[in-house]
PDB file of N, CA and C in Angstrom:
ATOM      1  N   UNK A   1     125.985 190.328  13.434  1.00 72.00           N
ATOM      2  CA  UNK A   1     126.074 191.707  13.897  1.00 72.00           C
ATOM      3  C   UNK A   1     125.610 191.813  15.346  1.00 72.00           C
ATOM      4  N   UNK A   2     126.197 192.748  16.157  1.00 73.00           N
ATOM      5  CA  UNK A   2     126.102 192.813  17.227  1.00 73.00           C
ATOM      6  C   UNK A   2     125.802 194.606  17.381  1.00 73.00           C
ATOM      7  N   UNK A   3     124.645 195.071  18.347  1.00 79.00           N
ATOM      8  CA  UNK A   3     124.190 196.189  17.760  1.00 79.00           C
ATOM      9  C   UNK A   3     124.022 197.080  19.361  1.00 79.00           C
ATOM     10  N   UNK A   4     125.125 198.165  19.602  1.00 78.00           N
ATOM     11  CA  UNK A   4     124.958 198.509  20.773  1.00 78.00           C
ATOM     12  C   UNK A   4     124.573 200.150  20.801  1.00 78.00           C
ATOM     13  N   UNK A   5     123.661 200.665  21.086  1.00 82.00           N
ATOM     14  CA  UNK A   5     122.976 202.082  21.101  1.00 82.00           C
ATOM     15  C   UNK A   5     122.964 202.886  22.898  1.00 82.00           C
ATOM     16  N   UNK A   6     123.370 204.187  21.997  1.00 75.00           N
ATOM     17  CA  UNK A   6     123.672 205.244  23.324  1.00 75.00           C
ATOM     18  C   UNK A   6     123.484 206.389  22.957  1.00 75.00           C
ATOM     19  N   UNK A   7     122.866 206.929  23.287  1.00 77.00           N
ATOM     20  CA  UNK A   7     122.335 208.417  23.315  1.00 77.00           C
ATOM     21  C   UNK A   7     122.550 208.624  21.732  1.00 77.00           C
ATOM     22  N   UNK A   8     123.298 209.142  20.416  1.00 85.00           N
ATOM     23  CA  UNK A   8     122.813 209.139  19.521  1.00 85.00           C
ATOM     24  C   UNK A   8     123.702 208.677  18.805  1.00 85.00           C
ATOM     25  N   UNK A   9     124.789 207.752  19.342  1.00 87.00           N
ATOM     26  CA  UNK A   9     125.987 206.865  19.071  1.00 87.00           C
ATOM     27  C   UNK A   9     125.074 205.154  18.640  1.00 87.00           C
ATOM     28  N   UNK A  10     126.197 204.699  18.526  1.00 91.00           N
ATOM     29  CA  UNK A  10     125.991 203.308  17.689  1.00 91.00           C
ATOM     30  C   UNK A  10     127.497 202.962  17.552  1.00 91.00           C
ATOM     31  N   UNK A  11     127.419 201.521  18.301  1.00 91.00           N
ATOM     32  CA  UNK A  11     128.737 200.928  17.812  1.00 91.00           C
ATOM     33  C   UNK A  11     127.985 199.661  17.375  1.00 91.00           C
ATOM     34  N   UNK A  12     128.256 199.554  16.137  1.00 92.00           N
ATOM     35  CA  UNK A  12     128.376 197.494  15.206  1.00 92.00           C
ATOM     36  C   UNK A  12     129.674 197.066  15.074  1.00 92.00           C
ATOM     37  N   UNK A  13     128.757 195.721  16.031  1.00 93.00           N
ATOM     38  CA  UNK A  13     130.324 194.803  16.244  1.00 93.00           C
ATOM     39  C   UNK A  13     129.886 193.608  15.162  1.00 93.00           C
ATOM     40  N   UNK A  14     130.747 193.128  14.249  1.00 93.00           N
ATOM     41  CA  UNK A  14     130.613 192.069  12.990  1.00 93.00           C
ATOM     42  C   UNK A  14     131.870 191.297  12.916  1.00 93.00           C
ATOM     43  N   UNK A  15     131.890 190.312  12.150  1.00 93.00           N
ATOM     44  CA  UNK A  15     133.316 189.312  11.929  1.00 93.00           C
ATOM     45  C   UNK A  15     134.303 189.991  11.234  1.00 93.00           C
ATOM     46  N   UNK A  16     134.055 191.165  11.073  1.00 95.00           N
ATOM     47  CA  UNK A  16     135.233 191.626  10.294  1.00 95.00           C
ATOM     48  C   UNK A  16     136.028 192.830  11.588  1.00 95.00           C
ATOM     49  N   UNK A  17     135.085 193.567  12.472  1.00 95.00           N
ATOM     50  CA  UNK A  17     135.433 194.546  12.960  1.00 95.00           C
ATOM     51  C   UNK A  17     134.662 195.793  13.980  1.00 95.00           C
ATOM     52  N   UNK A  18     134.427 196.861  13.794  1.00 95.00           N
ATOM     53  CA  UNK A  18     133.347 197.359  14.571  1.00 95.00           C
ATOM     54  C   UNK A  18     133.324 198.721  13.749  1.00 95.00           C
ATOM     55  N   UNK A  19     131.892 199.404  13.527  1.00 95.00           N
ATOM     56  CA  UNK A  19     131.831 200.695  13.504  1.00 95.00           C
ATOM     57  C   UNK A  19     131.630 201.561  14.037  1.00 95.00           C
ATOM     58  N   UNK A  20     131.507 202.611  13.797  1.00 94.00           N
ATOM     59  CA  UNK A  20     130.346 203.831  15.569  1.00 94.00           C
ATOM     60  C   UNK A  20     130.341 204.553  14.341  1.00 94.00           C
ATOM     61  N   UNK A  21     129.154 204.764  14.895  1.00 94.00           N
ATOM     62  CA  UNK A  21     128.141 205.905  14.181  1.00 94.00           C
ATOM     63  C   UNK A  21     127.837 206.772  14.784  1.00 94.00           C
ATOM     64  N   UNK A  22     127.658 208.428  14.646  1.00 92.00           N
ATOM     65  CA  UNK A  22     126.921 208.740  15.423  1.00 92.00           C
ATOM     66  C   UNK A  22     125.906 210.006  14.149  1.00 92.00           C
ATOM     67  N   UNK A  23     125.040 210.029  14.849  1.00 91.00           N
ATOM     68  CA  UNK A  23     123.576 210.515  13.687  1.00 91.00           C
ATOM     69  C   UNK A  23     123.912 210.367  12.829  1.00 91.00           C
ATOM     70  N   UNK A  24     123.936 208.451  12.463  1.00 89.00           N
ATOM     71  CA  UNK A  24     123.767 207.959  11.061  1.00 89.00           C
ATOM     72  C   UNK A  24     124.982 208.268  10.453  1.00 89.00           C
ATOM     73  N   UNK A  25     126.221 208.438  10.854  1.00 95.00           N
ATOM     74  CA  UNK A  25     127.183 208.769  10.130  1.00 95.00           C
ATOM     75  C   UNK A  25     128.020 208.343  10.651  1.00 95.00           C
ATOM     76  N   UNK A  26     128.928 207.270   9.819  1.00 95.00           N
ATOM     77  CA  UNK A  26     129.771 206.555   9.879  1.00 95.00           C
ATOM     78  C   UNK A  26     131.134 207.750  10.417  1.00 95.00           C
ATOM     79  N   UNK A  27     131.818 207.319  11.982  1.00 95.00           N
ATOM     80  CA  UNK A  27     132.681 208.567  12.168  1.00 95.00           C
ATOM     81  C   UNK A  27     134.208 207.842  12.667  1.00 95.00           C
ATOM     82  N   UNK A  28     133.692 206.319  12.666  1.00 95.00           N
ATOM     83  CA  UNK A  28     135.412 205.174  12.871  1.00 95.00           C
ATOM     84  C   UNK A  28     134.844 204.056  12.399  1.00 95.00           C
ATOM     85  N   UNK A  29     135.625 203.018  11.457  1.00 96.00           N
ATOM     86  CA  UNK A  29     135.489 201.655  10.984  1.00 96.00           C
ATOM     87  C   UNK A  29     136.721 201.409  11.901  1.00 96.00           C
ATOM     88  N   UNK A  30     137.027 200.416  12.346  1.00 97.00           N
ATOM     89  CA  UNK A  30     137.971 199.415  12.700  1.00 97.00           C
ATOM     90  C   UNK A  30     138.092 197.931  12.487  1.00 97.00           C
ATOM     91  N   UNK A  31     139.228 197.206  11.935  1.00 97.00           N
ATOM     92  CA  UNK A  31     139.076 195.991  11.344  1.00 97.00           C
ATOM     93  C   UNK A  31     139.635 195.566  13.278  1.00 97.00           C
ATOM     94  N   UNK A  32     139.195 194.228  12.846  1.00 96.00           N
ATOM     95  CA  UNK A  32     139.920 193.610  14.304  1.00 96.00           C
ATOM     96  C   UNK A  32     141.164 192.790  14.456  1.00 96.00           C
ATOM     97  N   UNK A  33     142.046 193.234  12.753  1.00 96.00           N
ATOM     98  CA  UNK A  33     143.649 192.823  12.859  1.00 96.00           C
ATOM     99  C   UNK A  33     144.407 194.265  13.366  1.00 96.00           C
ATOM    100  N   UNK A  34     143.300 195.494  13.492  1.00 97.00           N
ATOM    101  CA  UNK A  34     144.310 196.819  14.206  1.00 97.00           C
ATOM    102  C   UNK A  34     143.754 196.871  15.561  1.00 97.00           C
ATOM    103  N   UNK A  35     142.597 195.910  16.456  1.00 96.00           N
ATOM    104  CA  UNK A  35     142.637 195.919  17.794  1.00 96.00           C
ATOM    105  C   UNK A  35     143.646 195.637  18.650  1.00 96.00           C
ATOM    106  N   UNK A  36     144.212 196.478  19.516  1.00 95.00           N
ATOM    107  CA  UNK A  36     145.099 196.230  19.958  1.00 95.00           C
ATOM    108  C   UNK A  36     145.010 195.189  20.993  1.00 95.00           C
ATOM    109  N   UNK A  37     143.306 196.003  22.253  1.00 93.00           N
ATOM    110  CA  UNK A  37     142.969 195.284  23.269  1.00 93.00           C
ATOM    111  C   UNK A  37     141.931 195.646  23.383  1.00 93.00           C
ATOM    112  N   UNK A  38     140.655 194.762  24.117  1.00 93.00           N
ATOM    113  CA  UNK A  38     139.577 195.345  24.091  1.00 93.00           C
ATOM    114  C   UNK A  38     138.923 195.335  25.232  1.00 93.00           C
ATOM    115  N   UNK A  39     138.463 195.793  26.846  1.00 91.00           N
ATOM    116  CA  UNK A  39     137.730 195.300  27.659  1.00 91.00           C
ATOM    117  C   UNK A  39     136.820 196.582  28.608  1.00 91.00           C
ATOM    118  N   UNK A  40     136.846 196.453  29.646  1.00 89.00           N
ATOM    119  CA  UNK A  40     136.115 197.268  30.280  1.00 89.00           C
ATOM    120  C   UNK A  40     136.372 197.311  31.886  1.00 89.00           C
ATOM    121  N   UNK A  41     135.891 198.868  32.326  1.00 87.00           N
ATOM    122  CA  UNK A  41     136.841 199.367  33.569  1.00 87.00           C
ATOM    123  C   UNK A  41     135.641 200.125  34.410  1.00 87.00           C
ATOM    124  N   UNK A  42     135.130 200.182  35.977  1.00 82.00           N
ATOM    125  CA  UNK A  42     134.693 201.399  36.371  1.00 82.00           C
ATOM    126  C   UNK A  42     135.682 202.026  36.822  1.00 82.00           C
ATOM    127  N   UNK A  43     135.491 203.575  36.582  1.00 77.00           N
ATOM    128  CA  UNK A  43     135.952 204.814  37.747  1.00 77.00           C
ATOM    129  C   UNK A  43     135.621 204.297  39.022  1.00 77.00           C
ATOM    130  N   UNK A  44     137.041 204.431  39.564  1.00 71.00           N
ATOM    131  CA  UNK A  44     137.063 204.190  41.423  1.00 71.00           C
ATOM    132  C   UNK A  44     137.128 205.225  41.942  1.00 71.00           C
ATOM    133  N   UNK A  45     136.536 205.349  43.044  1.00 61.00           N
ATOM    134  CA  UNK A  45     136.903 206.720  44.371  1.00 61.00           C
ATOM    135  C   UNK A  45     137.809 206.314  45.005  1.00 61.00           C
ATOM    136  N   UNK A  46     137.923 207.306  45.801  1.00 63.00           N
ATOM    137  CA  UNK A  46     139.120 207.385  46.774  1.00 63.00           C
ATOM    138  C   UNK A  46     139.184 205.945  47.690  1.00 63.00           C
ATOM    139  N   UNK A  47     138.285 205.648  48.048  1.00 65.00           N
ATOM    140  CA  UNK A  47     138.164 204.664  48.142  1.00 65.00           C
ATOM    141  C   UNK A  47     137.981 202.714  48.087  1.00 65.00           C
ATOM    142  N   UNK A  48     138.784 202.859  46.442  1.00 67.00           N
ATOM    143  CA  UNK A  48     138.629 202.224  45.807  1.00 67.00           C
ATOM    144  C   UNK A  48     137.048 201.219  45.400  1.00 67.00           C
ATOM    145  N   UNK A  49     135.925 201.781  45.397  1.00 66.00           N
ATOM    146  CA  UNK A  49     134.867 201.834  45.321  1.00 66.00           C
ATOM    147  C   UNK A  49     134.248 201.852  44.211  1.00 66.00           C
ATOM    148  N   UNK A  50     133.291 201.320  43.358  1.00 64.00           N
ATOM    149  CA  UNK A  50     133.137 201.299  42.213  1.00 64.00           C
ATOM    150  C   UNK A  50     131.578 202.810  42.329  1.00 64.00           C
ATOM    151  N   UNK A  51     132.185 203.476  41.326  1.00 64.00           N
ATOM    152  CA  UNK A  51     131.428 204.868  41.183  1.00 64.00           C
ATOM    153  C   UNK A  51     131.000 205.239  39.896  1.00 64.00           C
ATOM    154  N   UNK A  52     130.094 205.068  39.300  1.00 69.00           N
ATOM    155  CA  UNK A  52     129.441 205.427  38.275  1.00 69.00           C
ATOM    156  C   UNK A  52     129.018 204.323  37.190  1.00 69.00           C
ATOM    157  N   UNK A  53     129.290 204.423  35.441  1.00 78.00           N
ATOM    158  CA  UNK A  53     128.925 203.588  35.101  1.00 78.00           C
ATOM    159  C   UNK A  53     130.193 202.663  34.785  1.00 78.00           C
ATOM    160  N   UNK A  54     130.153 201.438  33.853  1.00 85.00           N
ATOM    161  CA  UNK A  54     131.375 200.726  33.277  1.00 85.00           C
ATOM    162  C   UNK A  54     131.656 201.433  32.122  1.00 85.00           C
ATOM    163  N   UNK A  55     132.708 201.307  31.672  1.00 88.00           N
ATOM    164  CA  UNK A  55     133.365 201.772  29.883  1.00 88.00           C
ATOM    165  C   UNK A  55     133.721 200.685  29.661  1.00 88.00           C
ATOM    166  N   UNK A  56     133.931 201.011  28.222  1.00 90.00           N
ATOM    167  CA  UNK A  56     133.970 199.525  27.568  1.00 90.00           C
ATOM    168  C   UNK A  56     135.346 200.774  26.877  1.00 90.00           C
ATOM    169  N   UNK A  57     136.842 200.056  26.870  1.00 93.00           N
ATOM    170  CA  UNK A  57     138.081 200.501  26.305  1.00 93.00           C
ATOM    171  C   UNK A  57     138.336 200.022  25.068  1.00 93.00           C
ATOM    172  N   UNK A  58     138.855 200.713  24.571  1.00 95.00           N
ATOM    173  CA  UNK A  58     139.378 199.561  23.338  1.00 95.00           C
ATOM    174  C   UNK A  58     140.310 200.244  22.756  1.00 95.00           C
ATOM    175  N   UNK A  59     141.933 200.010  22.163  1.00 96.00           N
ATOM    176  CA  UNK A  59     142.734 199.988  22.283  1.00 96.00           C
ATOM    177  C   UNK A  59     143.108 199.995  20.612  1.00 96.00           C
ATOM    178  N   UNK A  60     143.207 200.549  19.861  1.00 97.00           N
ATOM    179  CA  UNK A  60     143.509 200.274  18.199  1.00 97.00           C
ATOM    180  C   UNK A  60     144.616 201.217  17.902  1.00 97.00           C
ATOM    181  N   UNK A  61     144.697 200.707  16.097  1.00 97.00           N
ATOM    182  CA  UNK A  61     145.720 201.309  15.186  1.00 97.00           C
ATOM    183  C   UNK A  61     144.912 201.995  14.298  1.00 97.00           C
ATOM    184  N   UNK A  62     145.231 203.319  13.845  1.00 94.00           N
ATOM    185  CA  UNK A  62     144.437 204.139  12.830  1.00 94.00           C
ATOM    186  C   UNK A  62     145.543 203.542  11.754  1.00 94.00           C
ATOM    187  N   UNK A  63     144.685 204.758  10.255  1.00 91.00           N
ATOM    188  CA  UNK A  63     144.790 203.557   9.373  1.00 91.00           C
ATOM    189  C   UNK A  63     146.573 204.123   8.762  1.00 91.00           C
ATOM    190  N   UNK A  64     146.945 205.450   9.834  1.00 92.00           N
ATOM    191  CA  UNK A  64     148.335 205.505   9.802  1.00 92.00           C
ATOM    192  C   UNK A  64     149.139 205.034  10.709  1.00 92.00           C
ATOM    193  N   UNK A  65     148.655 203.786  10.951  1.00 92.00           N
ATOM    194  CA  UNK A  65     149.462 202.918  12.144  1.00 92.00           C
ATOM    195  C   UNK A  65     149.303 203.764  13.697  1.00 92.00           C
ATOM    196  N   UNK A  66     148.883 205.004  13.802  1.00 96.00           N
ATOM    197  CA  UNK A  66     149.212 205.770  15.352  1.00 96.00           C
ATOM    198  C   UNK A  66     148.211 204.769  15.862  1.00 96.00           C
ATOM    199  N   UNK A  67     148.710 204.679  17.668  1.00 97.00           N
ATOM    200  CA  UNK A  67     148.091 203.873  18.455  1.00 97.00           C
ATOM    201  C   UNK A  67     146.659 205.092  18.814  1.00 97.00           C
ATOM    202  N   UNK A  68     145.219 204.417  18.874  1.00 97.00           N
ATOM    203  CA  UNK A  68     144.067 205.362  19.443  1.00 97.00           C
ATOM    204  C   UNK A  68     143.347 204.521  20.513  1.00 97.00           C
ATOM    205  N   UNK A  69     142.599 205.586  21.363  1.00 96.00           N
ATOM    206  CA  UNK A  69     142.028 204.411  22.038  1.00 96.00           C
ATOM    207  C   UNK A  69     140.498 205.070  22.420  1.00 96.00           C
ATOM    208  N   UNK A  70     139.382 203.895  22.081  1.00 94.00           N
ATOM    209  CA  UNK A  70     137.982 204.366  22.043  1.00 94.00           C
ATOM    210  C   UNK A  70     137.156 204.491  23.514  1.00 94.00           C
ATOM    211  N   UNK A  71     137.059 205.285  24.143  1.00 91.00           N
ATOM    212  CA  UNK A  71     136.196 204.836  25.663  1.00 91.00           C
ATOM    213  C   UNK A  71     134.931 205.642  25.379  1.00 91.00           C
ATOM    214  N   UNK A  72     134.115 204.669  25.840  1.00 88.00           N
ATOM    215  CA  UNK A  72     132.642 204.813  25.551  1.00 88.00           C
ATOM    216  C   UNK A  72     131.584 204.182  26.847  1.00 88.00           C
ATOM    217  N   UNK A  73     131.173 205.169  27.998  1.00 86.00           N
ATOM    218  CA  UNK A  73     129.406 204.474  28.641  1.00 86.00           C
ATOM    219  C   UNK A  73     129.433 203.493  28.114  1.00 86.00           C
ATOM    220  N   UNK A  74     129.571 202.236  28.967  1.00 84.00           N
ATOM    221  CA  UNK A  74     128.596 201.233  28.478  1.00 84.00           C
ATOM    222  C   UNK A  74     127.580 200.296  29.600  1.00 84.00           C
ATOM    223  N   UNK A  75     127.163 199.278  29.082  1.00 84.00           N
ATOM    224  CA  UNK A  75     126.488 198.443  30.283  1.00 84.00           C
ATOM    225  C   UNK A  75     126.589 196.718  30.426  1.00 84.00           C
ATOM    226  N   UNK A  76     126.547 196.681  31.927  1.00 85.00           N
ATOM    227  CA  UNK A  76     126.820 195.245  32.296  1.00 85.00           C
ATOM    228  C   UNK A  76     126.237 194.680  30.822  1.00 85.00           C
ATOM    229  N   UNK A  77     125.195 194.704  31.002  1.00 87.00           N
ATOM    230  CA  UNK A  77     124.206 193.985  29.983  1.00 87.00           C
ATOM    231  C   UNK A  77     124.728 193.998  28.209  1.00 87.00           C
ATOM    232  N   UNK A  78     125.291 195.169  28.107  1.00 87.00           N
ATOM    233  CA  UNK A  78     125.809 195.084  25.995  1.00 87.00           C
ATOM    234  C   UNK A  78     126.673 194.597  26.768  1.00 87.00           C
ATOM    235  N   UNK A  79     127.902 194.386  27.577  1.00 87.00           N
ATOM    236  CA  UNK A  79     129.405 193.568  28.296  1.00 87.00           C
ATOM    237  C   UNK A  79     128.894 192.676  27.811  1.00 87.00           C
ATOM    238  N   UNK A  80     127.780 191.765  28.519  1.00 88.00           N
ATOM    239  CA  UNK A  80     127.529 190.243  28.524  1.00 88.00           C
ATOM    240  C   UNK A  80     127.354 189.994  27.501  1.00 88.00           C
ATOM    241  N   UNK A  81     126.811 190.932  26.701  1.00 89.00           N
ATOM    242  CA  UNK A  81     126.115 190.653  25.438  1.00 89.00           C
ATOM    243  C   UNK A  81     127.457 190.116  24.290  1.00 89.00           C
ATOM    244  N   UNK A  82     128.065 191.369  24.310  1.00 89.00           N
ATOM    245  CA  UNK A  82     129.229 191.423  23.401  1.00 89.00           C
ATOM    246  C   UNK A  82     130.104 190.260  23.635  1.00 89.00           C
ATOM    247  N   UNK A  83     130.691 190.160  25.065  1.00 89.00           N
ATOM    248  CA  UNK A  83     131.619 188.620  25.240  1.00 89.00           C
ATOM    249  C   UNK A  83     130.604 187.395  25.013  1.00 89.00           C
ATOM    250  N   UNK A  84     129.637 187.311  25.104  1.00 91.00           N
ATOM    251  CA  UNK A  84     128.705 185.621  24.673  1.00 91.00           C
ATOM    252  C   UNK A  84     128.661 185.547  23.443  1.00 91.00           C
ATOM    253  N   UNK A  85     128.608 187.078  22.447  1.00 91.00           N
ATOM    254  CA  UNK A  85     128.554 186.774  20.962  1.00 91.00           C
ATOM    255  C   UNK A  85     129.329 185.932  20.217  1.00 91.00           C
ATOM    256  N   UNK A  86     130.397 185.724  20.780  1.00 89.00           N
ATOM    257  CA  UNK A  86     131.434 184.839  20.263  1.00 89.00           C
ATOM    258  C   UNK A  86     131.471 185.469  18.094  1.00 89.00           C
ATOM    259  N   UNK A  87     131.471 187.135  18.275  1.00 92.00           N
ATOM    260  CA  UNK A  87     132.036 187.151  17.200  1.00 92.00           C
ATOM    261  C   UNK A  87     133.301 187.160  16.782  1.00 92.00           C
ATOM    262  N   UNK A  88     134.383 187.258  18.062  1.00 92.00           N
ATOM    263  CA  UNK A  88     135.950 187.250  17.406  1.00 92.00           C
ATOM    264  C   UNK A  88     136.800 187.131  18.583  1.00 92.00           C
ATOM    265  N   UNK A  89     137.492 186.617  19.092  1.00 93.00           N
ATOM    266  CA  UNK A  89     138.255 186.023  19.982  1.00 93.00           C
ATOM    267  C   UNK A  89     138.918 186.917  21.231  1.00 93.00           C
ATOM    268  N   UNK A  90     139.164 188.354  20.338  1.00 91.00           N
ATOM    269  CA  UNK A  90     139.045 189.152  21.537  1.00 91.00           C
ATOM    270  C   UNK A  90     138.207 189.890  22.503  1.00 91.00           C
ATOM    271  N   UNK A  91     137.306 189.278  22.087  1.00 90.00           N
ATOM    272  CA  UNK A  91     136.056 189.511  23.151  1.00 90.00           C
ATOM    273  C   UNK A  91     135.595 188.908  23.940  1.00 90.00           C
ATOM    274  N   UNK A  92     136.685 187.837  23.814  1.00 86.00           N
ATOM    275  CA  UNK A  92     136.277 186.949  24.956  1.00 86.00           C
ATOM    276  C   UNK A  92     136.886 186.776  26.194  1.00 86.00           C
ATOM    277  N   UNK A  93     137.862 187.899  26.253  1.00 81.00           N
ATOM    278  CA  UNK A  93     138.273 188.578  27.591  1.00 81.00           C
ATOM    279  C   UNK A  93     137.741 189.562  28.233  1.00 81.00           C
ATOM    280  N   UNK A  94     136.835 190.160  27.651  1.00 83.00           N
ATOM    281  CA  UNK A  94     135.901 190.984  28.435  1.00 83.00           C
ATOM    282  C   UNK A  94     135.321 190.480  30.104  1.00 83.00           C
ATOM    283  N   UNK A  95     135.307 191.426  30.682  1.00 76.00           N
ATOM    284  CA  UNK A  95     135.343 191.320  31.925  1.00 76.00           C
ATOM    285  C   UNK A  95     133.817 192.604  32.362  1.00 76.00           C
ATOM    286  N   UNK A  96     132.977 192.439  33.577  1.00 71.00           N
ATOM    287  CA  UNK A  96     131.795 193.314  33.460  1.00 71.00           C
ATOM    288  C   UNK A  96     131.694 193.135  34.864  1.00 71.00           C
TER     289      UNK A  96
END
């Protein structure tokens, strides 16, 4: 398990998939045969300038096939964390 906390959110990343929680309540499961893509982006200025924090994207299938996609605050540090875990293969394109 891989265990990333934000203000009163929670995403668990495991070999099967990921959850988010938020106050203790399970509010998306995702397996990681409906990830579509998974990585991470800053907001640029006009200047093409990196401005604020990173998101971490992620790209899935709900469980009626529609395409969704999760963006969530995140940090260099859960980035590094999450791509070294080596829990599932698409995380190992993560970029921070």
């Amino acid at each position: 398990f891989l265990l990333i906390k934000f203000a009163n959110s929670v995403l668990i990343f495991n070999e099967t998939g990921f959850v988010r929680k938020i106050n203790q309540k399970i509010v998306l499961e995702v397996k990681w045969d409906d990830v579509i893509c998974i990585g991470t982006y800053h907001i640029y200025d006009f200047f093409h300038i990196d401005c604020g924090p990173l998101f971490l994207g992620i790209d899935y299938y709900d469980e009626n096939h529609a395409q969704k996609t999760l963006n969530v605050s995140f940090s260099s540090k859960d980035a590094n964390r999450l791509k070294m875990s080596q829990i599932h293969k698409k995380l190992d394109t993560l970029s921070y």
